[in-house]
Amino acid sequence: MSKRVVITGLGVVAPNGVGIEAFNHSIKNGLSGIRHDVQLQNLQFSCQIVGQPQLSEALKAQYFTELELRGFNSTGILYGVIAGIEAWKNAGLPIEINNEPDWDSGTIFGAGTSGIDKFRESIYKIDELQVRRLGSTVVAQTMNSGISAYLGGKLGLGNQVTTNSSACATGTEAIVMAYDCIKAGKAKRVLAGSTSDSGPYIWGGFDALRVCSSKYNDNPKEGSRPMSATASGFVPGSGSGALLIEDLESALERGATIYAEIVGGNVNSGGQRGNGSMTAPNSTAVQRCIRNAIANSGIVPSDIDAINGHLTATTKDSLEIENWAKALELTGTDFPYINSLKSMTGHCLSGAGSIESIATVLQLHEGFIFGNINCEDLHPDITKIIDSSKVPLKTFNYNPSIIAKASFGFGDVNACVIFKKFKK
């Protein structure tokens, strides 16, 4: 018998807010977390602005011991542990120190890379014949599953502990995987999320591809412009989001706050066929992913009140809108409201899907739709498909029942999840 699946905890480390309270305030008020980066300027990057979380040493010390922080150089794991533990505590779950793992709880926590700065540091030591000085945590910090391993140990998780990796679709995919796990009764709860490292060794490749914004180095907060006619590429970012996903029976039994219900989702690939490639989406696959997510959610397209899009501020934004319109068979004023968190955070890469899903869930739980900043000049190719009123520029009070979230990644991979306001 399949289970109903709900969200009972949230945690976030985002460029425009560390912690749910700060993040929620920022998205409601259109506050950008994009800043000028001196390091990128000195390295002569074309794009010299980034969305990077701001962490104090005091905050790090709340989640890691002094010994753990000694020689620690993995921003992605740092972000993920903070977001993951916040979500666990936010769900009202205890952190117990005993010899028995929590067999009912697991984690599926995605990453694109892990500890790339630590890896670079290690290469230099090896080249200088200092292999014995690498330290005992270099493997844990640089293995891709480092984030789930750290969370598994800190929380004593005894169910599935794993890391998925599907480029920019990683976070949304992790949520769909956790949903499937809970629905099948394989676990009572799964900490789902994703994280992305910071730094030039992550962002440099995208700068080299010339897909990053380079026209707003002097005006960082205006640099990320999804759906705008003056968009000039995405702003690279980083961070982590975490959602405690639980079966309804367990959540009700312990009196947990329920933020939203997950009613379905889908993950697929365009196979880099048709108009798909390593870097471009196969439109047929994108539309199929959306349709399948809707079908297995037991809803119809007109039930969807809003969409939190992938929408990166590249030339593909209008194609994404076209794909949504074709998949839903809705255009003009019939199209749902749509927004992109990337206008405030930049593109947080493998961390994007989970951070953006938290923004989606907050809208359902608190009753609002956040506005798209830097989008006063909506692209004309978009207004040919949907009415401009469906792209709100300011946050407004609203009571959405269903919001769709999708992410599309390098490798022609897609993930879509359907969130619903919880009703018994």
mmCIF file of C-alpha atoms in Angstrom, residues 15-400:
data_model
loop_
_atom_site.group_PDB
_atom_site.id
_atom_site.type_symbol
_atom_site.label_atom_id
_atom_site.label_comp_id
_atom_site.label_asym_id
_atom_site.label_seq_id
_atom_site.Cartn_x
_atom_site.Cartn_y
_atom_site.Cartn_z
ATOM 1 C CA PRO A 15 23.278 33.445 -1.287
ATOM 2 C CA ASN A 16 20.428 35.661 -0.078
ATOM 3 C CA GLY A 17 19.806 34.016 3.270
ATOM 4 C CA VAL A 18 21.317 31.420 5.581
ATOM 5 C CA GLY A 19 18.547 29.720 7.541
ATOM 6 C CA ILE A 20 14.845 29.524 6.696
ATOM 7 C CA GLU A 21 13.871 32.754 8.459
ATOM 8 C CA ALA A 22 16.439 34.911 6.634
ATOM 9 C CA PHE A 23 15.805 33.186 3.297
ATOM 10 C CA ASN A 24 12.031 33.563 3.571
ATOM 11 C CA HIS A 25 12.428 37.274 4.346
ATOM 12 C CA SER A 26 14.654 37.729 1.295
ATOM 13 C CA ILE A 27 12.426 36.009 -1.239
ATOM 14 C CA LYS A 28 9.338 37.867 0.002
ATOM 15 C CA ASN A 29 11.131 41.215 -0.285
ATOM 16 C CA GLY A 30 13.049 40.621 -3.508
ATOM 17 C CA LEU A 31 16.469 40.797 -1.838
ATOM 18 C CA SER A 32 19.382 39.692 -3.984
ATOM 19 C CA GLY A 33 22.398 37.807 -2.653
ATOM 20 C CA ILE A 34 24.586 38.512 -5.679
ATOM 21 C CA ARG A 35 27.825 40.375 -4.994
ATOM 22 C CA HIS A 36 31.024 41.429 -6.720
ATOM 23 C CA ASP A 37 33.857 38.933 -6.232
ATOM 24 C CA VAL A 38 37.380 40.357 -6.039
ATOM 25 C CA GLN A 39 38.965 36.944 -6.619
ATOM 26 C CA LEU A 40 37.162 36.523 -9.939
ATOM 27 C CA GLN A 41 38.193 40.043 -10.926
ATOM 28 C CA ASN A 42 41.833 39.285 -10.144
ATOM 29 C CA LEU A 43 41.595 36.046 -12.130
ATOM 30 C CA GLN A 44 40.224 38.057 -15.069
ATOM 31 C CA PHE A 45 36.929 36.196 -15.320
ATOM 32 C CA SER A 46 34.431 37.718 -17.736
ATOM 33 C CA CYS A 47 31.743 37.358 -15.046
ATOM 34 C CA GLN A 48 32.976 38.882 -11.795
ATOM 35 C CA ILE A 49 29.754 38.604 -9.764
ATOM 36 C CA VAL A 50 28.496 35.563 -7.843
ATOM 37 C CA GLY A 51 25.791 34.326 -5.521
ATOM 38 C CA GLN A 52 27.688 32.871 -2.573
ATOM 39 C CA PRO A 53 26.346 32.207 0.955
ATOM 40 C CA GLN A 54 27.814 34.340 3.726
ATOM 41 C CA LEU A 55 28.879 32.184 6.689
ATOM 42 C CA SER A 56 30.461 33.341 9.935
ATOM 43 C CA GLU A 57 33.013 31.310 11.877
ATOM 44 C CA ALA A 58 30.570 31.275 14.783
ATOM 45 C CA LEU A 59 27.911 29.636 12.621
ATOM 46 C CA LYS A 60 30.322 26.975 11.358
ATOM 47 C CA ALA A 61 31.256 26.169 14.957
ATOM 48 C CA GLN A 62 27.602 25.320 15.684
ATOM 49 C CA TYR A 63 27.738 22.412 13.249
ATOM 50 C CA PHE A 64 31.379 21.258 13.267
ATOM 51 C CA THR A 65 33.855 20.654 16.063
ATOM 52 C CA GLU A 66 37.140 22.549 16.202
ATOM 53 C CA LEU A 67 38.915 19.338 15.216
ATOM 54 C CA GLU A 68 36.617 18.796 12.203
ATOM 55 C CA LEU A 69 37.201 22.340 10.975
ATOM 56 C CA ARG A 70 40.975 21.954 11.169
ATOM 57 C CA GLY A 71 42.103 21.342 7.586
ATOM 58 C CA PHE A 72 38.497 21.439 6.343
ATOM 59 C CA ASN A 73 38.215 22.876 2.837
ATOM 60 C CA SER A 74 34.955 21.712 1.278
ATOM 61 C CA THR A 75 32.370 24.459 0.970
ATOM 62 C CA GLY A 76 29.759 22.112 -0.504
ATOM 63 C CA ILE A 77 29.876 19.751 2.474
ATOM 64 C CA LEU A 78 29.857 22.741 4.825
ATOM 65 C CA TYR A 79 26.709 24.164 3.214
ATOM 66 C CA GLY A 80 25.004 20.776 3.021
ATOM 67 C CA VAL A 81 25.616 19.827 6.642
ATOM 68 C CA ILE A 82 24.288 23.181 7.889
ATOM 69 C CA ALA A 83 21.179 22.990 5.681
ATOM 70 C CA GLY A 84 20.603 19.304 6.440
ATOM 71 C CA ILE A 85 20.836 19.649 10.208
ATOM 72 C CA GLU A 86 18.616 22.736 10.141
ATOM 73 C CA ALA A 87 15.962 20.726 8.263
ATOM 74 C CA TRP A 88 16.280 17.843 10.746
ATOM 75 C CA LYS A 89 15.861 20.150 13.740
ATOM 76 C CA ASN A 90 13.151 22.148 11.971
ATOM 77 C CA ALA A 91 11.234 18.880 11.658
ATOM 78 C CA GLY A 92 11.383 18.491 15.433
ATOM 79 C CA LEU A 93 13.648 15.449 15.296
ATOM 80 C CA PRO A 94 16.287 14.806 17.981
ATOM 81 C CA ILE A 95 19.958 14.141 17.339
ATOM 82 C CA GLU A 96 20.685 11.114 19.493
ATOM 83 C CA ILE A 97 24.170 9.910 20.370
ATOM 84 C CA ASN A 98 24.008 6.153 20.925
ATOM 85 C CA ASN A 99 25.215 2.929 19.377
ATOM 86 C CA GLU A 100 22.027 2.186 17.457
ATOM 87 C CA PRO A 101 21.451 3.835 14.066
ATOM 88 C CA ASP A 102 18.044 5.246 13.172
ATOM 89 C CA TRP A 103 16.955 2.439 10.832
ATOM 90 C CA ASP A 104 13.845 4.339 9.680
ATOM 91 C CA SER A 105 15.704 7.448 8.481
ATOM 92 C CA GLY A 106 18.044 7.971 5.533
ATOM 93 C CA THR A 107 19.350 10.653 3.218
ATOM 94 C CA ILE A 108 19.539 11.217 -0.516
ATOM 95 C CA PHE A 109 21.678 14.315 -0.773
ATOM 96 C CA GLY A 110 23.054 15.329 -4.140
ATOM 97 C CA ALA A 111 26.238 17.066 -5.238
ATOM 98 C CA GLY A 112 27.929 18.047 -8.469
ATOM 99 C CA THR A 113 31.456 17.870 -7.106
ATOM 100 C CA SER A 114 32.885 17.633 -3.616
ATOM 101 C CA GLY A 115 35.747 19.533 -2.050
ATOM 102 C CA ILE A 116 37.316 20.764 -5.251
ATOM 103 C CA ASP A 117 39.512 23.200 -3.295
ATOM 104 C CA LYS A 118 40.589 20.346 -1.015
ATOM 105 C CA PHE A 119 41.353 18.263 -4.083
ATOM 106 C CA ARG A 120 43.499 21.059 -5.539
ATOM 107 C CA GLU A 121 45.300 21.444 -2.204
ATOM 108 C CA SER A 122 45.993 17.696 -2.202
ATOM 109 C CA ILE A 123 47.385 17.716 -5.735
ATOM 110 C CA TYR A 124 49.955 20.348 -4.770
ATOM 111 C CA LYS A 125 51.049 18.340 -1.735
ATOM 112 C CA ILE A 126 51.425 15.205 -3.826
ATOM 113 C CA ASP A 127 53.412 17.071 -6.486
ATOM 114 C CA GLU A 128 55.675 18.364 -3.727
ATOM 115 C CA LEU A 129 56.203 14.785 -2.423
ATOM 116 C CA GLN A 130 54.180 15.481 0.743
ATOM 117 C CA VAL A 131 51.641 12.680 0.411
ATOM 118 C CA ARG A 132 51.925 11.834 4.119
ATOM 119 C CA ARG A 133 50.762 15.365 4.954
ATOM 120 C CA LEU A 134 47.435 15.086 3.131
ATOM 121 C CA GLY A 135 45.517 14.504 6.364
ATOM 122 C CA SER A 136 42.980 11.917 7.409
ATOM 123 C CA THR A 137 39.876 13.616 5.969
ATOM 124 C CA VAL A 138 40.972 14.255 2.391
ATOM 125 C CA VAL A 139 39.039 11.230 1.068
ATOM 126 C CA ALA A 140 35.842 12.090 2.952
ATOM 127 C CA GLN A 141 36.013 15.701 1.767
ATOM 128 C CA THR A 142 36.665 14.910 -1.900
ATOM 129 C CA MET A 143 34.515 11.830 -2.541
ATOM 130 C CA ASN A 144 31.271 12.778 -4.257
ATOM 131 C CA SER A 145 29.248 11.094 -1.516
ATOM 132 C CA GLY A 146 31.029 13.125 1.158
ATOM 133 C CA ILE A 147 27.922 15.189 1.884
ATOM 134 C CA SER A 148 25.634 12.217 2.538
ATOM 135 C CA ALA A 149 28.384 10.484 4.528
ATOM 136 C CA TYR A 150 28.858 13.491 6.815
ATOM 137 C CA LEU A 151 25.104 13.894 7.335
ATOM 138 C CA GLY A 152 24.653 10.160 7.863
ATOM 139 C CA GLY A 153 27.248 10.184 10.620
ATOM 140 C CA LYS A 154 26.129 13.354 12.347
ATOM 141 C CA LEU A 155 22.497 12.197 12.426
ATOM 142 C CA GLY A 156 23.083 8.463 12.904
ATOM 143 C CA LEU A 157 21.072 7.494 9.822
ATOM 144 C CA GLY A 158 20.594 3.756 9.327
ATOM 145 C CA ASN A 159 18.464 3.648 6.180
ATOM 146 C CA GLN A 160 19.670 4.506 2.676
ATOM 147 C CA VAL A 161 22.548 7.023 2.730
ATOM 148 C CA THR A 162 23.523 8.083 -0.769
ATOM 149 C CA THR A 163 24.477 10.948 -3.074
ATOM 150 C CA ASN A 164 22.941 11.481 -6.518
ATOM 151 C CA SER A 165 24.499 13.673 -9.185
ATOM 152 C CA SER A 166 22.684 14.993 -12.251
ATOM 153 C CA ALA A 167 24.153 18.445 -12.843
ATOM 154 C CA CYS A 168 21.602 21.241 -12.356
ATOM 155 C CA ALA A 169 18.728 18.748 -11.973
ATOM 156 C CA THR A 170 20.386 17.138 -8.928
ATOM 157 C CA GLY A 171 18.325 18.717 -6.148
ATOM 158 C CA THR A 172 14.937 18.185 -7.755
ATOM 159 C CA GLU A 173 15.930 14.626 -8.672
ATOM 160 C CA ALA A 174 16.910 13.925 -5.042
ATOM 161 C CA ILE A 175 13.445 15.012 -3.900
ATOM 162 C CA VAL A 176 11.739 12.749 -6.454
ATOM 163 C CA MET A 177 13.979 9.837 -5.389
ATOM 164 C CA ALA A 178 13.135 10.433 -1.729
ATOM 165 C CA TYR A 179 9.426 10.649 -2.605
ATOM 166 C CA ASP A 180 9.615 7.280 -4.389
ATOM 167 C CA CYS A 181 11.437 5.725 -1.421
ATOM 168 C CA ILE A 182 8.891 6.928 1.146
ATOM 169 C CA LYS A 183 5.887 6.127 -1.054
ATOM 170 C CA ALA A 184 7.124 2.545 -1.439
ATOM 171 C CA GLY A 185 7.442 2.202 2.343
ATOM 172 C CA LYS A 186 11.205 1.659 2.294
ATOM 173 C CA ALA A 187 11.819 4.369 4.916
ATOM 174 C CA LYS A 188 9.774 6.549 7.247
ATOM 175 C CA ARG A 189 11.751 9.657 6.484
ATOM 176 C CA VAL A 190 14.474 10.781 4.084
ATOM 177 C CA LEU A 191 16.554 13.952 4.311
ATOM 178 C CA ALA A 192 16.601 15.069 0.676
ATOM 179 C CA GLY A 193 18.591 17.908 -0.794
ATOM 180 C CA SER A 194 21.635 18.968 -2.733
ATOM 181 C CA THR A 195 24.675 21.183 -2.448
ATOM 182 C CA SER A 196 27.249 22.948 -4.582
ATOM 183 C CA ASP A 197 30.815 24.031 -3.884
ATOM 184 C CA SER A 198 31.888 27.652 -4.244
ATOM 185 C CA GLY A 199 34.911 29.079 -5.999
ATOM 186 C CA PRO A 200 36.624 29.761 -9.322
ATOM 187 C CA TYR A 201 37.423 26.086 -9.940
ATOM 188 C CA ILE A 202 33.672 25.391 -10.057
ATOM 189 C CA TRP A 203 32.642 28.520 -11.924
ATOM 190 C CA GLY A 204 35.581 28.821 -14.357
ATOM 191 C CA GLY A 205 34.300 26.240 -16.829
ATOM 192 C CA PHE A 206 31.019 28.087 -17.251
ATOM 193 C CA ASP A 207 32.851 31.368 -17.727
ATOM 194 C CA ALA A 208 34.913 29.692 -20.439
ATOM 195 C CA LEU A 209 31.688 28.542 -22.144
ATOM 196 C CA ARG A 210 30.589 32.206 -22.255
ATOM 197 C CA VAL A 211 27.218 31.426 -20.704
ATOM 198 C CA CYS A 212 27.720 33.718 -17.680
ATOM 199 C CA SER A 213 26.619 37.321 -17.269
ATOM 200 C CA SER A 214 29.464 39.763 -17.964
ATOM 201 C CA LYS A 215 27.627 43.050 -18.505
ATOM 202 C CA TYR A 216 26.703 43.785 -14.901
ATOM 203 C CA ASN A 217 30.013 43.525 -13.040
ATOM 204 C CA ASP A 218 29.475 47.057 -11.735
ATOM 205 C CA ASN A 219 25.826 46.383 -10.804
ATOM 206 C CA PRO A 220 25.816 42.900 -9.231
ATOM 207 C CA LYS A 221 22.224 42.896 -8.008
ATOM 208 C CA GLU A 222 20.977 43.588 -11.547
ATOM 209 C CA GLY A 223 23.088 40.851 -13.097
ATOM 210 C CA SER A 224 20.735 37.874 -12.873
ATOM 211 C CA ARG A 225 17.813 38.541 -15.221
ATOM 212 C CA PRO A 226 15.701 35.445 -15.956
ATOM 213 C CA MET A 227 13.066 35.995 -18.677
ATOM 214 C CA SER A 228 14.385 39.524 -19.319
ATOM 215 C CA ALA A 229 15.074 40.946 -22.775
ATOM 216 C CA THR A 230 18.379 42.275 -21.413
ATOM 217 C CA ALA A 231 19.526 38.994 -19.848
ATOM 218 C CA SER A 232 23.152 38.327 -20.735
ATOM 219 C CA GLY A 233 23.773 34.902 -19.201
ATOM 220 C CA PHE A 234 23.533 33.331 -15.769
ATOM 221 C CA VAL A 235 25.276 34.433 -12.601
ATOM 222 C CA PRO A 236 27.125 31.489 -10.996
ATOM 223 C CA GLY A 237 26.172 30.658 -7.434
ATOM 224 C CA SER A 238 26.401 28.050 -4.707
ATOM 225 C CA GLY A 239 24.652 26.822 -1.590
ATOM 226 C CA SER A 240 22.436 24.044 -0.327
ATOM 227 C CA GLY A 241 18.827 23.204 0.412
ATOM 228 C CA ALA A 242 17.423 20.344 2.494
ATOM 229 C CA LEU A 243 13.901 18.973 2.975
ATOM 230 C CA LEU A 244 12.868 16.375 5.543
ATOM 231 C CA ILE A 245 10.495 14.137 3.585
ATOM 232 C CA GLU A 246 8.321 11.794 5.617
ATOM 233 C CA ASP A 247 5.372 9.452 5.340
ATOM 234 C CA LEU A 248 2.152 11.070 6.499
ATOM 235 C CA GLU A 249 1.408 8.452 9.139
ATOM 236 C CA SER A 250 4.763 9.043 10.841
ATOM 237 C CA ALA A 251 4.373 12.833 10.644
ATOM 238 C CA LEU A 252 0.903 12.800 12.191
ATOM 239 C CA GLU A 253 1.948 10.319 14.863
ATOM 240 C CA ARG A 254 4.610 12.663 16.184
ATOM 241 C CA GLY A 255 2.617 15.871 15.664
ATOM 242 C CA ALA A 256 5.016 17.368 13.134
ATOM 243 C CA THR A 257 4.432 20.610 11.249
ATOM 244 C CA ILE A 258 3.545 19.708 7.666
ATOM 245 C CA TYR A 259 4.751 22.290 5.158
ATOM 246 C CA ALA A 260 3.384 20.631 2.012
ATOM 247 C CA GLU A 261 2.612 17.313 0.380
ATOM 248 C CA ILE A 262 4.494 15.819 -2.557
ATOM 249 C CA VAL A 263 1.976 14.214 -4.900
ATOM 250 C CA GLY A 264 4.208 13.122 -7.757
ATOM 251 C CA GLY A 265 7.251 13.666 -9.899
ATOM 252 C CA ASN A 266 9.241 12.429 -12.839
ATOM 253 C CA VAL A 267 12.866 12.150 -13.911
ATOM 254 C CA ASN A 268 13.978 11.498 -17.496
ATOM 255 C CA SER A 269 16.564 12.291 -20.156
ATOM 256 C CA GLY A 270 16.415 13.502 -23.718
ATOM 257 C CA GLY A 271 19.281 11.188 -24.607
ATOM 258 C CA GLN A 272 21.041 14.095 -26.353
ATOM 259 C CA ARG A 273 18.877 13.331 -29.357
ATOM 260 C CA GLY A 274 16.681 15.620 -31.439
ATOM 261 C CA ASN A 275 17.428 19.207 -30.385
ATOM 262 C CA GLY A 276 19.088 17.951 -27.192
ATOM 263 C CA SER A 277 22.835 17.929 -26.540
ATOM 264 C CA MET A 278 25.252 17.938 -23.617
ATOM 265 C CA THR A 279 24.284 21.557 -22.912
ATOM 266 C CA ALA A 280 20.856 21.972 -24.554
ATOM 267 C CA PRO A 281 17.543 20.354 -23.586
ATOM 268 C CA ASN A 282 15.611 18.012 -25.839
ATOM 269 C CA SER A 283 12.241 19.774 -25.862
ATOM 270 C CA THR A 284 10.303 16.547 -26.382
ATOM 271 C CA ALA A 285 11.884 15.070 -23.239
ATOM 272 C CA VAL A 286 11.253 18.227 -21.184
ATOM 273 C CA GLN A 287 7.580 18.231 -22.145
ATOM 274 C CA ARG A 288 7.319 14.489 -21.498
ATOM 275 C CA CYS A 289 8.887 14.903 -18.034
ATOM 276 C CA ILE A 290 6.358 17.600 -17.097
ATOM 277 C CA ARG A 291 3.394 15.637 -18.465
ATOM 278 C CA ASN A 292 4.446 12.439 -16.690
ATOM 279 C CA ALA A 293 4.915 14.274 -13.380
ATOM 280 C CA ILE A 294 1.395 15.677 -13.715
ATOM 281 C CA ALA A 295 -0.098 12.320 -14.709
ATOM 282 C CA ASN A 296 1.375 10.389 -11.783
ATOM 283 C CA SER A 297 0.286 13.163 -9.408
ATOM 284 C CA GLY A 298 -3.342 12.545 -10.294
ATOM 285 C CA ILE A 299 -3.949 16.159 -11.314
ATOM 286 C CA VAL A 300 -4.641 18.012 -14.555
ATOM 287 C CA PRO A 301 -2.601 20.981 -15.889
ATOM 288 C CA SER A 302 -5.259 23.533 -14.978
ATOM 289 C CA ASP A 303 -4.868 22.520 -11.312
ATOM 290 C CA ILE A 304 -1.394 24.070 -11.261
ATOM 291 C CA ASP A 305 -1.468 27.545 -9.730
ATOM 292 C CA ALA A 306 2.190 28.408 -10.189
ATOM 293 C CA ILE A 307 5.475 27.153 -11.599
ATOM 294 C CA ASN A 308 8.924 27.621 -10.136
ATOM 295 C CA GLY A 309 10.991 27.334 -13.282
ATOM 296 C CA HIS A 310 14.596 26.468 -14.028
ATOM 297 C CA LEU A 311 14.953 29.774 -15.976
ATOM 298 C CA THR A 312 18.638 30.639 -15.812
ATOM 299 C CA ALA A 313 18.725 34.015 -17.664
ATOM 300 C CA THR A 314 20.140 32.560 -20.879
ATOM 301 C CA THR A 315 18.732 32.365 -24.404
ATOM 302 C CA LYS A 316 16.988 29.116 -23.369
ATOM 303 C CA ASP A 317 14.467 30.905 -21.106
ATOM 304 C CA SER A 318 11.936 31.476 -23.879
ATOM 305 C CA LEU A 319 12.323 27.832 -24.987
ATOM 306 C CA GLU A 320 11.569 26.719 -21.439
ATOM 307 C CA ILE A 321 8.378 28.802 -21.395
ATOM 308 C CA GLU A 322 7.419 27.311 -24.758
ATOM 309 C CA ASN A 323 7.997 23.792 -23.407
ATOM 310 C CA TRP A 324 5.863 24.464 -20.323
ATOM 311 C CA ALA A 325 3.080 25.909 -22.502
ATOM 312 C CA LYS A 326 3.098 22.901 -24.824
ATOM 313 C CA ALA A 327 3.274 20.392 -21.972
ATOM 314 C CA LEU A 328 0.393 22.041 -20.099
ATOM 315 C CA GLU A 329 -1.504 23.080 -23.236
ATOM 316 C CA LEU A 330 -2.002 26.455 -21.569
ATOM 317 C CA THR A 331 -1.081 29.901 -22.908
ATOM 318 C CA GLY A 332 -1.925 33.560 -22.407
ATOM 319 C CA THR A 333 -3.805 34.306 -19.200
ATOM 320 C CA ASP A 334 -4.626 30.603 -18.713
ATOM 321 C CA PHE A 335 -0.954 29.895 -18.005
ATOM 322 C CA PRO A 336 0.011 29.579 -14.300
ATOM 323 C CA TYR A 337 2.079 32.215 -12.505
ATOM 324 C CA ILE A 338 5.784 31.570 -13.024
ATOM 325 C CA ASN A 339 8.877 32.747 -11.170
ATOM 326 C CA SER A 340 12.601 32.097 -10.996
ATOM 327 C CA LEU A 341 14.558 32.249 -7.752
ATOM 328 C CA LYS A 342 17.744 32.706 -9.775
ATOM 329 C CA SER A 343 16.943 36.405 -10.132
ATOM 330 C CA MET A 344 17.927 36.691 -6.436
ATOM 331 C CA THR A 345 20.497 33.910 -5.979
ATOM 332 C CA GLY A 346 22.098 33.313 -9.331
ATOM 333 C CA HIS A 347 22.346 29.745 -10.564
ATOM 334 C CA CYS A 348 23.438 27.555 -7.654
ATOM 335 C CA LEU A 349 24.216 24.649 -10.016
ATOM 336 C CA SER A 350 23.796 21.275 -8.276
ATOM 337 C CA GLY A 351 22.361 23.104 -5.238
ATOM 338 C CA ALA A 352 19.753 24.971 -7.292
ATOM 339 C CA GLY A 353 16.894 22.465 -7.387
ATOM 340 C CA SER A 354 16.734 21.962 -3.630
ATOM 341 C CA ILE A 355 17.092 25.655 -2.728
ATOM 342 C CA GLU A 356 14.405 26.565 -5.262
ATOM 343 C CA SER A 357 12.135 23.773 -3.998
ATOM 344 C CA ILE A 358 12.300 25.297 -0.520
ATOM 345 C CA ALA A 359 11.177 28.637 -1.981
ATOM 346 C CA THR A 360 8.343 26.744 -3.665
ATOM 347 C CA VAL A 361 7.239 25.023 -0.454
ATOM 348 C CA LEU A 362 7.345 28.293 1.513
ATOM 349 C CA GLN A 363 4.970 29.862 -1.009
ATOM 350 C CA LEU A 364 2.488 27.030 -0.498
ATOM 351 C CA HIS A 365 2.813 26.984 3.267
ATOM 352 C CA GLU A 366 2.575 30.741 3.835
ATOM 353 C CA GLY A 367 0.327 31.783 0.966
ATOM 354 C CA PHE A 368 2.266 34.053 -1.392
ATOM 355 C CA ILE A 369 3.940 34.169 -4.804
ATOM 356 C CA PHE A 370 7.362 35.810 -4.840
ATOM 357 C CA GLY A 371 8.215 38.328 -7.521
ATOM 358 C CA ASN A 372 10.816 38.126 -10.266
ATOM 359 C CA ILE A 373 13.342 40.933 -9.863
ATOM 360 C CA ASN A 374 15.211 42.387 -12.859
ATOM 361 C CA CYS A 375 12.402 41.388 -15.210
ATOM 362 C CA GLU A 376 10.641 44.665 -15.976
ATOM 363 C CA ASP A 377 11.570 44.168 -19.649
ATOM 364 C CA LEU A 378 10.046 40.739 -20.205
ATOM 365 C CA HIS A 379 11.453 39.081 -23.313
ATOM 366 C CA PRO A 380 9.125 39.515 -26.328
ATOM 367 C CA ASP A 381 9.448 35.833 -27.257
ATOM 368 C CA ILE A 382 7.888 35.050 -23.873
ATOM 369 C CA THR A 383 5.027 37.532 -24.156
ATOM 370 C CA LYS A 384 4.096 35.861 -27.450
ATOM 371 C CA ILE A 385 3.301 32.732 -25.433
ATOM 372 C CA ILE A 386 2.027 33.857 -22.019
ATOM 373 C CA ASP A 387 0.474 37.014 -20.672
ATOM 374 C CA SER A 388 2.889 39.337 -18.861
ATOM 375 C CA SER A 389 0.637 39.303 -15.786
ATOM 376 C CA LYS A 390 1.736 35.697 -15.211
ATOM 377 C CA VAL A 391 5.310 36.862 -14.547
ATOM 378 C CA PRO A 392 4.880 38.878 -11.318
ATOM 379 C CA LEU A 393 7.482 41.537 -10.571
ATOM 380 C CA LYS A 394 6.499 41.918 -6.915
ATOM 381 C CA THR A 395 5.548 39.456 -4.204
ATOM 382 C CA PHE A 396 1.814 39.255 -3.595
ATOM 383 C CA ASN A 397 -0.484 37.402 -1.222
ATOM 384 C CA TYR A 398 -2.061 34.373 -2.837
ATOM 385 C CA ASN A 399 -3.238 30.958 -1.737
ATOM 386 C CA PRO A 400 -1.793 28.451 -4.205
#
